[in-house]
Every structure is written in structure tokens, then in C-alpha cells.
Coordinates of C-alpha atoms and ligand atoms in Angstrom, one line a residue:
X6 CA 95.5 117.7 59.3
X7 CA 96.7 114.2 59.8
X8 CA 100.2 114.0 60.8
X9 CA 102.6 111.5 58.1
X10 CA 103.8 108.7 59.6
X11 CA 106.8 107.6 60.2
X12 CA 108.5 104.4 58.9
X13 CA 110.3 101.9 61.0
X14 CA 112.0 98.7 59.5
X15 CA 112.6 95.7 62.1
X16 CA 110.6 94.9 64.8
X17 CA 113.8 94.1 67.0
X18 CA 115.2 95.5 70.3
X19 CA 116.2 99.0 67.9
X20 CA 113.0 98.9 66.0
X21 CA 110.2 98.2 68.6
X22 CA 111.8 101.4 71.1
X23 CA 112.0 103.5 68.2
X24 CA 108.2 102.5 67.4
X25 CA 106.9 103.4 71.3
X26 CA 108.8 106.5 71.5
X27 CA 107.6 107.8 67.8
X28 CA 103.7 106.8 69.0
X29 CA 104.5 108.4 72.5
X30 CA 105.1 111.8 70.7
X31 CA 101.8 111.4 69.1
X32 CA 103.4 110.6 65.9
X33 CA 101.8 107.7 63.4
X34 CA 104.1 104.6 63.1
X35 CA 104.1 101.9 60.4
X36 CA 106.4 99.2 61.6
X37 CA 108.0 96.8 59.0
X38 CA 109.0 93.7 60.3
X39 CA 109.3 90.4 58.0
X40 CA 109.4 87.6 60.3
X41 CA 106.3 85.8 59.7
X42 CA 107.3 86.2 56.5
X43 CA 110.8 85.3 55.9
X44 CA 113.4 84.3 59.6
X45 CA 116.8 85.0 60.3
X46 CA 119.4 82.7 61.4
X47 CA 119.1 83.7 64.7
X48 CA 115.6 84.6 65.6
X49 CA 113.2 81.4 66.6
X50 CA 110.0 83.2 66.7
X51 CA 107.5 86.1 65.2
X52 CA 107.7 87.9 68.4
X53 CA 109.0 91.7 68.5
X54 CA 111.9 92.1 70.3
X55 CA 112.9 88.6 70.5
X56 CA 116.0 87.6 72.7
X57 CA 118.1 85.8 70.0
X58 CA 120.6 84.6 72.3
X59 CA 121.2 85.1 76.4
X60 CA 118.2 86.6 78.5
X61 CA 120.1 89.0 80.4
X62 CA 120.3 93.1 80.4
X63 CA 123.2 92.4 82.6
X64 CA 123.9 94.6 85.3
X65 CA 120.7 96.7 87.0
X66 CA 123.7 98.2 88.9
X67 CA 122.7 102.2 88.1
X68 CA 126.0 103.6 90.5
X69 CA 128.6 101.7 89.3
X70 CA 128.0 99.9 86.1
X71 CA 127.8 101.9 82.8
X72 CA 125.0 99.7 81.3
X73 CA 122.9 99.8 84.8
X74 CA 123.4 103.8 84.4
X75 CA 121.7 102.8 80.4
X76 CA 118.9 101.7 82.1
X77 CA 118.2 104.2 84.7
X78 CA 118.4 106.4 81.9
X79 CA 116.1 104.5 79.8
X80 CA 113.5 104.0 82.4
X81 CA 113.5 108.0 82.9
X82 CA 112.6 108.2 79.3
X83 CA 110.1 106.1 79.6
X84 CA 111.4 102.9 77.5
X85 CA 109.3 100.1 76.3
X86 CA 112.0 97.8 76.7
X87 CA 112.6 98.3 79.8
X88 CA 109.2 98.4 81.5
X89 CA 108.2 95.2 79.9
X90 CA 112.1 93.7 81.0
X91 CA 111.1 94.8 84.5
X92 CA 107.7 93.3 84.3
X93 CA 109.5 90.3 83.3
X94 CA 112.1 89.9 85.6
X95 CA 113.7 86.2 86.5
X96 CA 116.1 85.9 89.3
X97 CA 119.7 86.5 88.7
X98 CA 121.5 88.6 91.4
X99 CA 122.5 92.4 90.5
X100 CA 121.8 91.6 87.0
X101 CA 118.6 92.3 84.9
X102 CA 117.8 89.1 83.3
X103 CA 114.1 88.4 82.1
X104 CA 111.5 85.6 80.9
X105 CA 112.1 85.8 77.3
X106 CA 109.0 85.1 76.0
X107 CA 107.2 86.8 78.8
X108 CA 109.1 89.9 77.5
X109 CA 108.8 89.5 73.8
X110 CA 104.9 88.8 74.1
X111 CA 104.8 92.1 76.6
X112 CA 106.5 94.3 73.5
X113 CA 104.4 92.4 70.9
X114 CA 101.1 93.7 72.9
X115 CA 101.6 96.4 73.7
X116 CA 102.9 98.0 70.3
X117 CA 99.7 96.0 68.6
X118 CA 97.8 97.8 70.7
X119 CA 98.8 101.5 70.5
X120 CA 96.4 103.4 68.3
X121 CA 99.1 105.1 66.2
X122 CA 100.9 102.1 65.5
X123 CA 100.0 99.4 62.6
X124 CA 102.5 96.7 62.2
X125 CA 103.0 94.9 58.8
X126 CA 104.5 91.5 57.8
X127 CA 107.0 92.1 54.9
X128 CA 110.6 92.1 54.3
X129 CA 111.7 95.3 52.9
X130 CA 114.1 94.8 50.0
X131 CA 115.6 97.9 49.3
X132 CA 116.5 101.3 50.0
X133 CA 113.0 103.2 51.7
X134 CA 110.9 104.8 48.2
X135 CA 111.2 108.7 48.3
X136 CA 107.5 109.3 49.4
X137 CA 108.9 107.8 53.0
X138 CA 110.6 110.9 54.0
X139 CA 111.0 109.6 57.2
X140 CA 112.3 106.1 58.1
X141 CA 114.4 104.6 60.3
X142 CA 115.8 101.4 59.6
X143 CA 116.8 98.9 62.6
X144 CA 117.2 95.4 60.6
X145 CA 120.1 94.5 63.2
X146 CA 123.2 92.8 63.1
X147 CA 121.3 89.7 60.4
X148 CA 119.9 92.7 58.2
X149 CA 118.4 90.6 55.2
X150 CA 121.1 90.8 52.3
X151 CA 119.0 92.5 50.0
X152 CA 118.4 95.3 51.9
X153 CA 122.2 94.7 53.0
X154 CA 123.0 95.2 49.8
X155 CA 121.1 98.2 48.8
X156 CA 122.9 99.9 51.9
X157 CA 126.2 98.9 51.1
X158 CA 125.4 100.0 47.4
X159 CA 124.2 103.4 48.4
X160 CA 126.9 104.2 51.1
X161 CA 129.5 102.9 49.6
X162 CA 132.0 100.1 49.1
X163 CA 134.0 100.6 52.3
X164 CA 130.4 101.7 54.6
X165 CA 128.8 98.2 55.8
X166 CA 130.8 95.2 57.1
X167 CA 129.2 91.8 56.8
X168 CA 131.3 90.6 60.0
X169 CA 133.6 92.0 63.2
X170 CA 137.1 90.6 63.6
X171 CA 137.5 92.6 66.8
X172 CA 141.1 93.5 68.6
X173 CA 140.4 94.3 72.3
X174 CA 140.1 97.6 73.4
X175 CA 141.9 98.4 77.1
X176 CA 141.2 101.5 79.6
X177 CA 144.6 103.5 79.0
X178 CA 144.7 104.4 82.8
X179 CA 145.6 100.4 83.4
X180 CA 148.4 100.1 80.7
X181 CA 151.7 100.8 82.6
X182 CA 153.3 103.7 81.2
X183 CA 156.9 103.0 83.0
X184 CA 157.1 100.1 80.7
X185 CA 155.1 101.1 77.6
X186 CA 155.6 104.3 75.7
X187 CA 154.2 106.6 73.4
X188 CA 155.9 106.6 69.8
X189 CA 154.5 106.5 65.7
X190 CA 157.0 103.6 63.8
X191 CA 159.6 105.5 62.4
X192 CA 158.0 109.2 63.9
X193 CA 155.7 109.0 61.1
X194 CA 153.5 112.0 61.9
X195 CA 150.9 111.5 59.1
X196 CA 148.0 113.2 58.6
X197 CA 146.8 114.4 61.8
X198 CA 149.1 112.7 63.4
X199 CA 152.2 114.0 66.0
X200 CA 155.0 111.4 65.7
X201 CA 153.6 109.7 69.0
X202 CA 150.5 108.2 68.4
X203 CA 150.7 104.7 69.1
X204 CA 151.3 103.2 72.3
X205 CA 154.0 100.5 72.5
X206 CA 154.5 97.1 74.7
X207 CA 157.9 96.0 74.3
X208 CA 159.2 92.3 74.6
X209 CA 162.2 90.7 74.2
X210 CA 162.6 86.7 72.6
X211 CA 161.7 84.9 76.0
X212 CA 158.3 86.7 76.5
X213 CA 157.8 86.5 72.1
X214 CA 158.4 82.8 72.4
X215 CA 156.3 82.3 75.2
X216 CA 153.7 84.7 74.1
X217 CA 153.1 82.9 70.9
X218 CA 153.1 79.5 72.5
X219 CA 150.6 80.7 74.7
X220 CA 148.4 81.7 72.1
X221 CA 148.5 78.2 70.3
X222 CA 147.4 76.3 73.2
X223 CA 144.7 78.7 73.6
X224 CA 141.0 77.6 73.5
X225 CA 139.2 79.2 70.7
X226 CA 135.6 79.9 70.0
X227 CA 134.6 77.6 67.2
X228 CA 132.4 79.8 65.0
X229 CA 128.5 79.0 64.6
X230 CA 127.2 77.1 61.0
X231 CA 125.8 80.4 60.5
X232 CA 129.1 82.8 60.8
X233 CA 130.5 80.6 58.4
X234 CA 132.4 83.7 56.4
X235 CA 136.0 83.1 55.7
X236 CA 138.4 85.1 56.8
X237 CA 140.3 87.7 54.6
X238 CA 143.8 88.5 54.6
X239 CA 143.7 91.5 56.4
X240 CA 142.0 90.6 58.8
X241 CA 143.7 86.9 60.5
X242 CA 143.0 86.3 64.3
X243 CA 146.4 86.5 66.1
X244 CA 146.2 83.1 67.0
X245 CA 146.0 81.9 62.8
X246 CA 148.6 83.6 62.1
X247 CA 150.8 82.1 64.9
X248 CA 149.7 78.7 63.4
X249 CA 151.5 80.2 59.9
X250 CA 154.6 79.9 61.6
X251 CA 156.3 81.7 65.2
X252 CA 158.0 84.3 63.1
X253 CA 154.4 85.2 61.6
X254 CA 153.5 88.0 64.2
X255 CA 156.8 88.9 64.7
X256 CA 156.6 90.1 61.1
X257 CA 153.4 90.9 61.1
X258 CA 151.2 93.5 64.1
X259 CA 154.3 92.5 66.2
X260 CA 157.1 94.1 63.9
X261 CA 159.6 95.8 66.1
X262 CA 160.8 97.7 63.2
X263 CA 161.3 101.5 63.6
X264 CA 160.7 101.8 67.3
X265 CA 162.9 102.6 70.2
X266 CA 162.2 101.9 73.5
X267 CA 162.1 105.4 75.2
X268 CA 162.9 103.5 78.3
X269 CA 166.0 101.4 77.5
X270 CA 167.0 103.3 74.3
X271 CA 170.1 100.9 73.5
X272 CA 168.3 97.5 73.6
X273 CA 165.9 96.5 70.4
X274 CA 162.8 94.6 71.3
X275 CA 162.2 90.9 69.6
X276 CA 158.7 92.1 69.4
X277 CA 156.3 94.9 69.7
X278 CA 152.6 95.2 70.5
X279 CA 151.0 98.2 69.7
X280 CA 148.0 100.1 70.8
X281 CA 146.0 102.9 68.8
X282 CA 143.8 105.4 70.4
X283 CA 140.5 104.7 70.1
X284 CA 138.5 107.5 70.9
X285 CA 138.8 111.6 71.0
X286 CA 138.8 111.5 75.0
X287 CA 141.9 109.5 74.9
X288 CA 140.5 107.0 77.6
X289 CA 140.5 103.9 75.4
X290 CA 143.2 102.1 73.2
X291 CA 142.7 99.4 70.7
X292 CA 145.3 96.6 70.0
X293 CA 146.7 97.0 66.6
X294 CA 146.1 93.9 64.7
X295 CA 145.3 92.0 67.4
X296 CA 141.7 90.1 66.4
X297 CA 141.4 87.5 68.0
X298 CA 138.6 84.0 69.0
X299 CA 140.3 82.8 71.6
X300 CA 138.1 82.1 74.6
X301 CA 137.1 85.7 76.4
X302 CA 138.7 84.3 79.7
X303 CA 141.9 83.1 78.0
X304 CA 142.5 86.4 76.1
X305 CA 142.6 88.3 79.6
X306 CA 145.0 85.5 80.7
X307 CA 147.2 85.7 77.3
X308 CA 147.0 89.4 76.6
X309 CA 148.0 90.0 80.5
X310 CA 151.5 88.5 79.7
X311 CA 152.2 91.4 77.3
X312 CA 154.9 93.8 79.3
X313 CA 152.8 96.8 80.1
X314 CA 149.8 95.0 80.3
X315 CA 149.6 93.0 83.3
X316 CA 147.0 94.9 85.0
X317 CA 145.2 95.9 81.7
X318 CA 141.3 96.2 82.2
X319 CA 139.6 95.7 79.2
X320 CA 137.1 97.7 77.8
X321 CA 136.0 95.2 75.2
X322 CA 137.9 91.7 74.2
X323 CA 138.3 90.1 70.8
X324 CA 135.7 87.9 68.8
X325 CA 134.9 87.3 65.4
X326 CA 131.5 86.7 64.2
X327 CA 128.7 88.1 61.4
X328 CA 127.5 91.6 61.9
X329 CA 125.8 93.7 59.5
X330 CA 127.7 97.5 60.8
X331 CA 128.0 100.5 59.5
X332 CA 131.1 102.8 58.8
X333 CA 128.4 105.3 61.2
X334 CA 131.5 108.6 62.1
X335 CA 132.0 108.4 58.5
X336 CA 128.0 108.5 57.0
X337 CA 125.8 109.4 60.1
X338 CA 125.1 112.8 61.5
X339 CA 124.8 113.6 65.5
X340 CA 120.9 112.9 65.6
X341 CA 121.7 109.8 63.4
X342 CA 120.8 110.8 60.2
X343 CA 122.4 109.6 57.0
X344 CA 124.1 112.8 55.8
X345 CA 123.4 111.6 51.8
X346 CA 120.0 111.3 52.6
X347 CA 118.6 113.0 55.6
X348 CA 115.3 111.7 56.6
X349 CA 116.6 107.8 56.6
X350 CA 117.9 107.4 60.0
X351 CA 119.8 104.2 61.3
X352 CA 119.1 102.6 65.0
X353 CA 120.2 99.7 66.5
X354 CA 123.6 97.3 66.5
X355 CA 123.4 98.5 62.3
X356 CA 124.4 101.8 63.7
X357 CA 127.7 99.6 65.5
X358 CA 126.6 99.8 69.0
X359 CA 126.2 96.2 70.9
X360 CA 124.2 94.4 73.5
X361 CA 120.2 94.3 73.6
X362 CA 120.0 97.4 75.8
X363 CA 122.4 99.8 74.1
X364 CA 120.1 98.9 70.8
X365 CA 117.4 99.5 72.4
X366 CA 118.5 102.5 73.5
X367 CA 119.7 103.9 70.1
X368 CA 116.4 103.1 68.9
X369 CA 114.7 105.3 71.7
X370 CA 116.9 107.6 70.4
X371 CA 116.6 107.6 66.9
X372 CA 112.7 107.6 67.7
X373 CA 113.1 110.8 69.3
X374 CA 114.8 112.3 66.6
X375 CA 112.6 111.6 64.1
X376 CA 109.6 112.4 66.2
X377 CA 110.5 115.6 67.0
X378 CA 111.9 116.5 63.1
X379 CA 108.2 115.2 62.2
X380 CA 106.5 117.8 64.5
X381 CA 109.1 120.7 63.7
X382 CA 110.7 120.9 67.5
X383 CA 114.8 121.2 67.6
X384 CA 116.2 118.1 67.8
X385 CA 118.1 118.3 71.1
X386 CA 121.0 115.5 71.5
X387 CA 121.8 113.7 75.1
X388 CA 124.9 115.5 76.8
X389 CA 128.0 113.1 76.0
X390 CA 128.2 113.2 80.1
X391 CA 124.8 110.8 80.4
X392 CA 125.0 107.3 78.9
X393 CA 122.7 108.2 76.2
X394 CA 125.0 110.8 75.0
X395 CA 128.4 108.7 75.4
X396 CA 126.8 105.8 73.4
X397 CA 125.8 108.4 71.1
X398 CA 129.0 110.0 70.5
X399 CA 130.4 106.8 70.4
X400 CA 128.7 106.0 66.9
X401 CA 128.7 109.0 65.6
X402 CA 131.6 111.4 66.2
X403 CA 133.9 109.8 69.4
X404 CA 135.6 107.4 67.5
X405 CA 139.1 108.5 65.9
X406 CA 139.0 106.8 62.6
X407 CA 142.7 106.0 61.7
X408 CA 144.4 108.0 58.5
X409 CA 147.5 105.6 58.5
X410 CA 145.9 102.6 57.3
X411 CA 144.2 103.3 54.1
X412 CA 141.3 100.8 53.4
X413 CA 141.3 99.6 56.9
X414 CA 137.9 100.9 59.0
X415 CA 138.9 100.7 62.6
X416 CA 135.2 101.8 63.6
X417 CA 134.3 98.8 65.4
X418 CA 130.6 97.7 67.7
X419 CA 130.7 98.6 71.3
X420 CA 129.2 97.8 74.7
X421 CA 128.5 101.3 76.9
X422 CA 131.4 101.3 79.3
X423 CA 132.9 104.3 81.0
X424 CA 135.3 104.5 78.9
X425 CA 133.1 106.5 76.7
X426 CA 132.6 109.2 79.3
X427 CA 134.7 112.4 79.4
X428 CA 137.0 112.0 82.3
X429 CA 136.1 113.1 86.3
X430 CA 138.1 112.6 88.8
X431 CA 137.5 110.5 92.2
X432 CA 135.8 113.1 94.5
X433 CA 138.1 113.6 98.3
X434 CA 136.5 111.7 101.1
X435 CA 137.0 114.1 104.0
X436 CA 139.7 116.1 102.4
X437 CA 141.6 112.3 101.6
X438 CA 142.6 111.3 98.7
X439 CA 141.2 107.7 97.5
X440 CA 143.6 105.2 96.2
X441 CA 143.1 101.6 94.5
X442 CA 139.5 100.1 94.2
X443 CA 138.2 102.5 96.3
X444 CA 139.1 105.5 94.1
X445 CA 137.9 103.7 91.0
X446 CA 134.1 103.3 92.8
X447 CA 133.8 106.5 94.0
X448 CA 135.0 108.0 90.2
X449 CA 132.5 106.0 88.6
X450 CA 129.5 106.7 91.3
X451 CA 130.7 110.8 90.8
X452 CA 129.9 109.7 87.2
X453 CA 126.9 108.1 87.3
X454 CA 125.7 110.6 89.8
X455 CA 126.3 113.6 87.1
X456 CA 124.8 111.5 84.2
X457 CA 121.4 111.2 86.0
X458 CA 121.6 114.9 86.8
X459 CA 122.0 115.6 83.2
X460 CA 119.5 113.1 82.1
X461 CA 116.8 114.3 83.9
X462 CA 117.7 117.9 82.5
X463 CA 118.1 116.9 78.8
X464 CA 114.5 115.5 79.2
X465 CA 113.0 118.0 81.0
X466 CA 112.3 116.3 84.0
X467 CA 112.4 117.6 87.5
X468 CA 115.4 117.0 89.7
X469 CA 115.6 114.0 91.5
X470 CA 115.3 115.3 95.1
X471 CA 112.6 117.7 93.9
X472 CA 110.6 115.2 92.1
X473 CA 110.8 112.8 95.4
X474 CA 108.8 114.9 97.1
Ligands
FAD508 C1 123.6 85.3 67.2 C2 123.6 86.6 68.1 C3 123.6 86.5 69.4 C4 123.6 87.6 70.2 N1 123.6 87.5 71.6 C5 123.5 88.6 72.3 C6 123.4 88.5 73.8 O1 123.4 87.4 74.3 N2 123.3 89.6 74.5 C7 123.3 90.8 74.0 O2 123.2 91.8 74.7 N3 123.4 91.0 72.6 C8 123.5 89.9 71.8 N4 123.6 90.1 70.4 C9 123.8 91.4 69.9 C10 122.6 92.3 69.7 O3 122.5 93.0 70.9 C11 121.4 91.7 69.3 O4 121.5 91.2 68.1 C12 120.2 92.7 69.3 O5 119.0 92.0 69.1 C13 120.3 93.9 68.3 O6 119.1 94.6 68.3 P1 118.6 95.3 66.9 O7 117.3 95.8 67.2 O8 119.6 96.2 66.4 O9 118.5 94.0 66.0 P2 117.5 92.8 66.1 O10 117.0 92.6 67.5 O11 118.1 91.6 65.4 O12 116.2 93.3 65.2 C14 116.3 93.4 63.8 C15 114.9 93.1 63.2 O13 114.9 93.4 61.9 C16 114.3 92.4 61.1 N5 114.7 92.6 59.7 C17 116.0 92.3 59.2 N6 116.0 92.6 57.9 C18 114.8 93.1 57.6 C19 114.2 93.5 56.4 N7 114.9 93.6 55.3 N8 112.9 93.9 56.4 C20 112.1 93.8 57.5 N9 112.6 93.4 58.7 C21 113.9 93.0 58.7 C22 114.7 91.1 61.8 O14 113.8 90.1 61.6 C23 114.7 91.6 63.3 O15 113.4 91.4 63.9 C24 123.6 88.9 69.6 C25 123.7 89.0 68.2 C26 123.6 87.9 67.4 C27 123.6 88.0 66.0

């Protein structure tokens, strides 16, 4: 008996993995992609997996980079995207950069040319019709509104946003703690909530005044023709809102009101910036309010003069630009299913992951799921310790989605970094405790050296000394 295929819909970075790992099971694919038919803003050619903007994978780095470990990972599971990135490789130091059409035509041939896979020409304009019991959609962040539409229709009003106004997000172990502290305004304890769950970055008039100044003769981003979307109330880059006036932050994220400085008790701060937790390991913290286009170098500069923050590393920094995401903690289950409607799966930046190779990656992913729910094997997950599984858990159950701010989603896209890891601490060198730059390297090599363990576990795969031999 002839096994039913399965249905993929975009030929991107998501949707062209998704395809290769589906056929690699020995599962039928019918891949759905409508340029040639109808463009995006974006893409310039019919190619799979085109390269809509830079040509790098960044870092190859697999010991101390999170996205290098991504790739490692990838290759290990035998990734389309990568092999045809590495057999396209340009020059460009410890990064991963390729020929982008080299690349795009490598994918392109190679999935036209894999007997289980037929690719078709067409934009699909709604929901998939029941008789596809299995699809996984990977339109990207420029899904086509129609099918936009039908998503945001069937999910709900709150489930799809059309663009990111994104606050930074900072490692907590580089916010300094003998300056900030942990409070809730007014010791609201809320609904799962313990009176202290915001961090808090006091300042006094001086650093408000100068803050804010800083900020207006920051250089923004100027947004593309095409992310022409107005902004909303809710959702004003800091920097607009310091146009409005100097008070306007100061009575806006920046309200002091209801806070006391656990370190200098008596003295009110002019100002206060404040930080949310941003995921269930407690590593990263996002900036309440704090959206922002100015330039990515500037916003280190400017968000560095915040007291507490002078050494903050950040995880992610601000931007604003179109992106079709979905609400995924809220409407995707762990093997990234669509808990309405299992069977339709989600892959790609959609899902609210971002960068080429972290799509690609939930689409290798996702094609695994479904292959395996196709041939009736247990859908095993990635542990959360690989890259795989951090990314993963990332999406779908790692982010804390905030109770205190009804109507606000604070699910927002995300690079891998190792922020999404669960904590490990710097290994002793000869029974010597590290300090500085030194500790930080040798944490994240003990990382990356116990996500490639568990990698080549979760996939069955020998271990690495063993299958040198
Ligand atoms: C302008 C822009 C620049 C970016 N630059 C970078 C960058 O430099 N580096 C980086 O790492 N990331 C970048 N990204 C982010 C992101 O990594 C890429 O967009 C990436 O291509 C996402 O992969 P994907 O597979 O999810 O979506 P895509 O690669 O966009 O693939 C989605 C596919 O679905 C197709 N599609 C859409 N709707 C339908 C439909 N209804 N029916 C059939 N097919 C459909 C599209 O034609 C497309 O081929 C950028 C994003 C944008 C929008």
C-alpha cells in the first residue's frame, strides 16, 4: 500500500528542510510553493530557498557560538540546507556565508529530483482542505495575506502578528544586581506571580535627562517601502515617544511609580526601567516597553547608560519590521502541532524563530514529526540541552507569556543563543576556578560539548569518538 503524502506549503528555508527530511523517511511529499506564480516583497527569484536578504549562516563556530552548535547539529541530521550551504561556501572568516544562487539552484535540484517529491506552482489560499491530514505550512515571515488571514481567522484574533516591535532581550547574569533589584510595581503578585517579578534599573533626573537626549540624537533605521505598517499605540519605539515630549517615558515604560529602591530605600528614582523575565530558565530578561529602531550599534551604546546596565550583553536588540508570527506557547504543541487541529503543523520564522538557519532547522524538525506520525513511530523531541531542543522549547513551551498585561503578547522571534540553554556551570581547570572571559568560553564549550553528546543520542547516532574510528 502506498503511503499518503504529506503536504508542505512554501518552498523557503522552513519548507524545502521539511520536504528533504519527509522524503528521507521514505515518505511522499507534495511541496506547494507559489512563486512562479505570484512573488513576495522580498524574494527576487523562483528558486527554493532563496536568500532574501544577507548570504550568511553566520558563525560555523560549533564550540562557542550557539548558531555554529545549530549547524553541527544540522549536519548530524543530515540537512539539505546545510550540505548544499557547504557546497556553496564563499569566503568570509569563522562565518558560513555562501553563493546565493549557487545555494538556491543546489536545493532547487536536488528536491526536483528526489523521487518522492513533486513540487507544484500555486499559492495556497486558505486553511489546508480536510483530506490533507497532514501538512505543514512554512509560508515565512511574508506569508501571502490570504492564507494570513485564514490563520489569523482560525487561531484567533490575538494568534498572528502582521509585524515585530521588538524590546531587547539581555543575558540576566550581565545586569548588575548591586544596582538593580528584583520588585513587582506596587508588590502586585498577580496571577502567578510573587510580588518580585520584574527587574528594576533605577535613575535619577541627570541620567533621565541625558538618557532621553541620547535617544533623540540616535540614528534610526528608516523602515523599507514595504514595512510600511503604522505603528499602534501600544506599541511606540522608545525613541517616538521621546519625540512626544521628555516627560513621555517618564510617564510612560519609565514610570517610577510604586517602586522602591531596595538599595537606597529613602531616595525616589526620576525614572525606572524595567525588565521582565523572558523565559522559564530565568537566563533571559526583556526590556519592558522598550521597542525600539534605533541603529543596533547605537542601542548597545544608549541602553548601556541605563544604571545596572553598563555591562549588559544582549541576547537580542530592538527592531521593528513586518513579520507574519504566531502566538506558537499559546496554539502549538511540543512536536509543533496546532493543538485545534493536529495534523497541520507550522515550521519556519511563522512558528517565531529567526534567521535562515534556525528556520531551516525548525523545518527539519517539523519534517521529522510529521514523518514519523505518517509511519506510526513515537514522535521523539530534541533534549532542550541540544540546540535543536532549546530552539524548540523556545517556540513552544520556554517562553513565560506575561498575565499582567492583558491583550499584550510578549512572545516575540528569536535567534538561537545560549540563553535558551538550561544553565551549566564553567568546568575547574586544574582544580581553578575560571573568572572573566575565560570562564564564559569554557561554560559555553562545556555546553556545546553536552549538546553534541545529546544530539548524536537523540538521533541514534554513535558517539563521536566511537564513530571516528
Ligand atoms: C526582508 C527580510 C530580510 C531578512 N534578512 C535576513 C538575513 O539577512 N539573515 C537571516 O538569517 N534572516 C533574515 N530574515 C529572516 C528569515 O530568516 C528569513 O525570512 C527566512 O527566509 C525565513 O525562512 P522561512 O522558510 O520561514 O520563510 P521563507 O524563506 O520566506 O519561505 C517562505 C516561502 O513560502 C512561500 N509562500 C508564502 N505564502 C505562500 C502561500 N500562501 N502559498 C504558497 N507559498 C507561499 C514564499 O514564496 C516563500 O518561498 C529576513 C526576513 C525578511 C522578511
Amino acid at each position: 500500500m502506498s503511503t499518503k503524502p504529506i503536504h508542505i506549503i512554501g518552498g523557503g528555508l522552513a519548507g524545502s528542510e521539511a520536504a528533504w527530511q519527509v522524503a528521507s523517511a521514505g515518505v511522499p511529499v507534495i511541496l506547494h510553493e507559489m512563486r512562479g506564480v505570484r512573488g513576495t516583497d522580498a524574494h527576487k527569484t523562483d528558486g527554493l530557498a532563496e536568500l532574501v536578504c544577507s548570504n550568511s549562516f553566520r558563525s560555523d563556530d560549533a564550540e562557542t557560538n550557539a548558531v555554529g552548535l545549530l549547524h553541527a547539529e544540522m549536519r548530524l541530521a543530515g540537512s539539505l540546507i546545510m550540505s548544499a550551504g557547504d557546497a556553496n561556501q564563499v569566503p568570509a572568516g569563522g562565518a558560513l556565508a555562501v553563493d546565493r544562487d549557487g545555494f538556491s539552484n543546489a536545493v532547487t535540484a536536488r528536491l526536483e529530483a528526489h523521487p518522492l517529491i513533486s513540487i507544484v506552482r500555486e499559492e495556497i489560499t486558505g486553511l489546508p482542505p480536510e483530506d490533507w491530514d497532514q501538512t505543514i505550512i512554512a509560508t515565512g515571515p511574508l506569508t501571502a495575506p490570504s492564507l494570513a488571514e485564514a490563520i489569523a481567522a482560525s487561531t484567533g484574533a490575538d494568534a498572528l502578528a502582521f509585524f515585530d516591535a521588538i524590546a531587547p532581550i539581555i543575558h540576566f547574569d550581565s545586569i548588575d544586581m548591586n544596582v538593580c533589584w528584583f520588585q513587582s510595581r506596587y508588590d502586585k503578585v498577580g496571577p502567578g506571580g510573587t510580588g518580585k517579578d520584574y527587574i528594576n534599573c533605577p535613575m535619577d533626573k541627570e541620567q533621565y535627562d541625558a538618557f532621553v537626549q541620547a535617544l533623540l540624537d540616535g540614528q534610526k533605521t528608516e523602515f523599507k517601502e514595504w514595512e510600511g505598517t503604522p505603528y499602534f499605540d501600544g506599541c511606540l519605539p522608545i525613541e517616538v515617544m521621546a519625540e512626544r515630549g521628555r516627560e513621555t517615558l517618564r510617564h510612560g515604560p519609565m514610570k517610577p511609580m510604586g517602586l522602591t529602591n531596595a538599595h537606597n530605600p529613602t531616595v525616589k528614582a526620576y525614572a525606572v526601567v524595567q525588565l521582565r523575565q523572558d523565559n522559564a530558565l530565568g537566563t533571559l530578561y526583556n526590556m519592558v516597553g522598550f521597542q525600539t529602531k534605533l541603529k543596533h550599534g547605537e542601542q548597545v551604546n544608549v541602553l548601556r547608560m541605563i544604571p545596572g546596565l553598563e555591562n549588559a550583553e544582549f541576547a537580542r536588540l530592538g527592531g521593528l519590521h513586518r513579520n507574519t508570527y504566531l502566538n506558537s506557547p499559546t496554539l502549538l504543541d511540543p512536536t509543533l502541532q496546532l493543538t485545534s487541529r493536529p495534523g497541520l503543523r507550522f515550521a519556519g520564522q511563522i512558528t517565531g524563530c529567526e534567521g535562515y538557519v534556525e528556520s531551516a532547522a525548525i523545518g527539519l524538525l517539523a519534517g521529522r514529526f510529521a514523518a514519523a506520525q505518517r509511519l506510526g513511530h513515537q514522535i521523539s523531541t530534541p533534549p532542550v540541552t541540544t540546540a535543536f531542543g532549546a530552539l524548540l522549547n523556545h517556540i513552544t513551551g520556554g517562553h513565560i507569556v506575561s498575565n499582567d498585561e492583558p491583550g499584550k503578547r510578549s512572545f516575540q522571534p528569536m535567534n538561537v543563543n545560549f540563553g535558551l540553554f538550561p544553565v551549566m556551570e564553567a568546568p575547574k581547570v586544574e582544580g581553578k576556578r575560571l573568572r572573566g572571559k575565560e570562564k564564559t568560553v569554557a561554560k559555553k564549550k562545556a555546553m556545546t560539548a553536552r549538546a553534541l553528546v545529546d544530539c548524536r543520542a537523540w538521533l541514534g547516532l554513535a558517539p563521536a569518538a566511537q564513530a571516528a574510528e
